[in-house]
Amino acid sequence: EVLSGVVVITSKDTVQHQGISLTMEGSVNLQLSAKSVGVFEAFYNSVKPIQIINSTIEMIKPGKLPSGKTEIPFEFPLHMKGNKVLYETYHGVFVNIQYTLRCDMRRPLLAKDLTKTCEFIVHSLSQKGKLTPSPVDFTITPETLQNVKERASLPKFLIRGHLSSTNCIITQPLTGELVVENAEAAVKSIELQLVRVETCGCAEGYARDATEIQNIQIADGDVCRGLPIPIYMVFPRLFTCPTLETTNFKVEFEVNIVVVLHDDHLITENFPLKLCRM
Amino acid sequence: HARSRSYVSEFEVCKLESVPLDFGDYHPLKPITVTESKTKKMSRKGSTSSTSSSSSSSIMDPLSSVLDGTDPLSLFAAAADPVTTAAATDGTRKKRDRDDNSAVGSDFEPWSSKRGEILARYTTTEKLSINLYMGSEKGKATTTGSAVSEKVRTRLEELDDLEEGSQKELLNLTQQDYMNRIEELNQSLKDAWSSDQKVKALKIVIQCSKLLSDATVIQFYPSKFVLITDILDTFGKLVYERILSMCVDNRVTLPDNFSPESVNDTAKETCLNWFFKIASIRELIPRFYVEAAILKCNKFLSKTGISECLPRLTSMIRGIGDPLVAVYARAYLCRVGMEVAPQLKESLNKNFFDFLLTFKQIHGDTVQNQLVVQCVEIPLYLTLYSPAIDWILQCIAYRAPEVLLTEMMERCKKLGNNALLLNSVMSAFRAEFIATRSMDFIGMIKECDESGFPKHLLFRSLGLNLALADPPENDRLQILNEAWKVITKLKNPQDYINCAEVWVEYTCRHFTKREVNTVLADVIKHMTPDRAFEDAYPQLQSIIQKVITYIFDFSLLFSVEKFLPFLDMFQKESVRVEVCKCIMESFIKHQQESTKDPVILNALLHICKTMHDSVNALTLEDEKRMLAALINGFIKMVSFGRDFEQQLSFYVEARSMFCNLEPVLVQLIHSVNQLAMETRKVMKGNHSRKTAAFVRACVAFCFITIPSLSSIFTRLNLYLHSGQVALANQCLSQADAFFKAAVSLVPEVPKMISVDGKMRPSDAFLLEFLCNFFSTLLVVPDHPEQGVLFLVRGLLNVIQDYTWEDNSDDKVRIYTNVLHLLSAMTQEAYIYHVDKVDSNDTLYGGDSKFLAEINKLCETVIAQILDHLKTLGKEETLKRQSQLALYFFNTILAHGDLRNNKLNQLSVNLWNLAQKHGFADTKTMVKTLEYIKRRSEQPETSHFTDLALRLPLQSRT
C-alpha cells in the first residue's frame, strides 16, 4: 500500500532550504513490567525496540520556496524491513506498535532545521477465510467458582448466559445474553471487563501482564430475574488489535463477566477472546 | 342683527349644496353627516340624542364580548405558572419538538405538552442533591445516600469537596435550587459546545444522565426526568446539527430525507467517533441515555442504523434494575423513537412488553425496602409510573389498529387487572375505544385489588374518556349508576371531588336536569362536612363551569334545585366572585332574548349582588369595569315587556343593590331614560295622567341618581340627556331643573380629566358639551317666573367665570357658537322643535322686546370676542388671532344681517385683521371670497356684491 498526502508549508517570506525529506518509521516497543521482573530489571532491561519499517525519501532538492502557502503532494510506498511483518498499530502498556511519518526541512547554517512528526495508523488487511463462530454457554453458581475461601457464606445464585462467539471480528461488537435466574442477594451491578494480556519474551524468560482496557456496565441494580440481559460491547479502537502472537511478544484479549452482589461479593467469569479483522 | 332666515328653503338649498361640500361624510367617527356641512351656519344640532342613545340600545356590550373568547391575559396567567416557566425557558427546544412532531401528525399529543404537567405534579419538599464528578470519569460510584442529611454530613461533604476539586456534590438543595442547577448545567453545556469544548460538553451530559440513576427522593423522579431529558435533547440537537453542518458541500445543505451515501467521509468519521466514545461510557444508564439522545445521528451512517439501534437499546434497558428508572428510560426511548422514526412500531411494543415482564419487580423486596427507607406509600409510588406508562402507551396507541389495542388490553388483564396499567390504558388509548367498552372497564376496575393503585384515579380516567367520547346509547345510564355508586362511597373528600369533577361533565352531556341535580346534591353532601369544600375550590369551580357549558338555558339551569345551594359552597369571596363572573359571562353569551322570569331574575340578582359586594376600596379599576360590564349585560337583558312600572321598580331595586359601581348606575339612568321614551312612544306623545306620572317618576329617578356619580362629565352629559328626555315628555319644570343642575355643575369641571388612564386636558370635552348644551337650549322654553333666556344667561355667566386655560381660545369659540344660537333664536320659526313643547318662538311670537334682549346679549358677546381678539395682538399669538378673526367673520357672514352697516364694517375689519399679518391661509380666503361672490348672485343676498368689493385679497408675497 501507499501512504499519500501533502506537506503544507506556510511562510511570510521566501524560504531558503537545503532539501525536504520524509522519513517513515515503524517499531514495536516492549517494556517489561515492574511487577513481573522487578524495578531495576524493568528499568535496565527494557527490550530493544524492534524496527519494522524505516525508509526516507527526498521530496525537494535544496532551493527556495515562494512566500505564502506551498503544498507538496507525496506518495510513500510501505516497504517492510527484510522479512518483517507489518503489524497493526497498537497502544498498550507494555507493547506499543507505532508508525510515524516525519518531515524534515534542512536549512542553512544559522537557522534551525524544522521537523514535524505525525502518527499514522496501520490496519492490517482483512484476513482471508471465514471466521468460525465459537459460541460459549456458561452457568455460574457458587459451586462453579474457584478461589473461594468460605463457600458456605456465599449466597445462592444461578446465572446463565452465552456469548455468541469468542472468535470476534474487531469491528463488530461482542454480543451475547445473560440471565440472572435467581440470586439470594440483590444484584448491584453486572459488568463486562475487557482485558488485554501482553506477553513479552526476553532473555530471562517472559513477562505476562493483564491490564483492563475498558469496563462496561450491562446491568445496574437488582435486575429482574429470568429476563435475558444483552451482553454488548464495542471494541475500542487504538486499544485493541487483532490477537497477535510473534516470537518476541504476544497481545491477547480476554473478557471478564463481573457480577457484583449487594453484599459486595464479586463473582468473575473469564473468557479468552480471539480477535481478528475481516 | 341677525339676518332672518327661512330654514326650510335654506335646507333645500343646502341639500343641493352639500353634495360637493360634504366633507364630513368620509369621517366615520363623526356621527353627523349632513349637518356637518352646515356648521358654518349654526351649531351642531342633531348630535345630542344620537351619541347617548347608541350606548343604551346595543345588546351586546363590546367589553363582554372580549371576555368570551380566549382571554390573552388568562392565557398568560396559565403560562406564567412559576414551576413551568422556571424550566420552560428553552423556547427553541419546544419549538423543535413541535416541528418534529408535525411529521407524526398534529393529533399526536407532543411531549412538550406533557412536561409542564409532570413538573407541576411531581414535586417535593425534601432536600435534593446533585453529584457531579467532572474530573475523571472513573470517580467513585454514586453514593448519594439519604437526601435528608445531617449537618455533620454536610460538613464532611464540604471538606471532601475542598479536597477533590473536580468533584462537586451539592446537598440540601430545595426543588427550586435543583431546577436552577439543572438549568445552569444546560447553559454550561451550550457554552461548552459553542466554545468548542466538545469533550466537556459530553462530560456534562454524562454527569447529568447519571443523575437519573439516582432514585432517592423518589417523588421527584418524574420531574427530574423531565429536566434532565431536556438537557439530553439539547445535546442531541447540537450533535446532529454539528454533523449536518459538516455535510454542507459547496453550500448545498442536505435535504431533510438525505441518504447516507450523500454524507461525506469527514462527517461520517466524526459521527462514528461520537458513537465510539459513547460506547465506552462505563455506566449503563448514562451510556443508554446519551446514545438515545443522538439516535438521530445514525441517519448519517446507514439507512438501517436506527432500526437496528432501537431494538438493541430497548433490550439494553433490561439491565436497569430499578423498575421506575427503567420505565422512564423506556419512555425516553419511545419519545426519541417517535421523533426520529415514528414508523418503527415494533420496538415501542417491545418496550411495553418488556415492561410487563418486569412488572412483578414492583412488589419485590428491593423496591419495597426502598420505599420503606423513603417513607413512600405504595399507591403514591405507583402513581409515579403513570407519566412514563401513559407516554409509552400513547406512542403505541397512536394510529394503532383496533386489534393491537385489544391485544394490549388482554395482556393487561392477564396481569391480574392491574390498576396501574388499566389507568394508563385509559389515559393513553383513544377515547372512542374506551368509551365503547366502558362497561368492560367498569367491570375491570371493580375487580382490581384495593391495595395498590387508588381506584378513584381509575374512575377519574374513565370519566375523562367519557367526557370526550360517547359510550353506546344503551349503556349510558348504567355506566353513570355504576360509576357513581363507587364514587359516592369515597371517603376522602379530595379523592371524591377529583372524581366527581370529571363525571359531572358526562352527566351534563347525556342526562337531564334531574340527574344533574342528583349529582350536585351528592357533591354538596360530601363536601359540606368539615367544610371540605374549602380545599376543593378549583374542582368545584370546574364543576360549575361544566354545568353552565352544557345547560345554558338559564330558566332550566335555575330550576336545578341544587344549583344555588351548590353556589353557597363557595364561601371564599374571591372564588365566589370568580364563579359568579363565569355564570354571568355565560348568561350574557347565551341569553338571546330579554327575560322577566322571576326565578332567573332572583338568582341572577343574587349573583350580581355577590359580585357587586366584592367591590371594595382595594378593587382594581379593571376588575370593577369588568364586573360592571357583566352586571350591565344582565340589566340590559331584563325586560318586563309592557309592564313599565315593574320595569322601573326593577331598576330602582337594581340601583339600591349596585350603588357602588358607577357604570351600572349610568346604565340604569340610560335604561330609565329609555323607558321614559318607550312610554312616550307607546302613548304616541300624548301622555295620560297615569303615564305622565310614571314618566315623572322616571325623571325623578334620574334626577336623584345622577348626583351620586363622581365623574363630572358623566354627570353633565346625563343631566343634559335626561333633561332632553324630560323635555320630550313635556316635563318642563323637571327639564329646567336638569339644565340648571348642569349649568351649576360647569364651574366644577376640572382642568384635567383621566381618559383611558391618561390625564388629558378637559377643554375639548367641555367645548363639545357646551355646544351640545346650547343647541338644546334653543328649544327650551323660558320659565315664566324667570327672566328672558334665563338658562342661556346663566350658562354665559358660568362660562365667563370659568377659569380657562391661559392660552386657549375656547372661550371665544364658545362665544362665537353662542352667536349662532342667538341668531337662531331670533328667527320666527325655529329650526327644530320638540314635539308638543312650545319653544320661545311660539311663546314670544317674535316679540320685539324679546328680540331686543337677544340683540343686547349679542352685543355683549361680540364685545367680549373683540376684547379677546385685541389681547391676541402680540407677536406669538398672531396666528391664533387670524384664525379666530376668520372664524368670527364666517359666523357673521352666515348668521348676520350684513345690510346693517355696523355689522358690515365689522366684518370688513375682521377680514383685514385675518389677513393682516400674513397668517391666513390663502386658499381658504380665496374660497371664502368665491363663496361670497356666488351668494351675491342670489336675489336675497345681493348686498354681498358690495361686501365682496370691500374685501381685498392679500397675496402671499
Coordinates of C-alpha atoms in Angstrom, one line a residue, chain B residues 4 16 39 87 114 129 157 194 209-210 219 328 333 440 511 532 700 727 898 957:
Chain B
S4 CA -83.9 86.4 9.2
L16 CA -78.1 70.6 -3.1
T39 CA -71.6 74.1 10.9
A87 CA -37.8 25.2 33.2
K114 CA -46.8 16.8 29.0
S129 CA -28.6 16.6 46.0
E157 CA -19.0 16.6 52.3
S194 CA -20.1 26.8 21.4
S209 CA -27.8 11.4 32.8
K210 CA -26.0 9.8 35.7
Q219 CA -41.5 11.6 44.4
Y328 CA -38.6 6.2 32.4
L333 CA -36.6 5.8 24.1
D440 CA -66.0 -3.8 30.5
F511 CA -78.7 13.4 31.0
A532 CA -64.2 20.1 53.0
A700 CA -87.2 61.8 39.3
L727 CA -88.4 67.9 27.7
L898 CA -74.9 92.4 6.5
T957 CA -45.9 87.6 -1.5

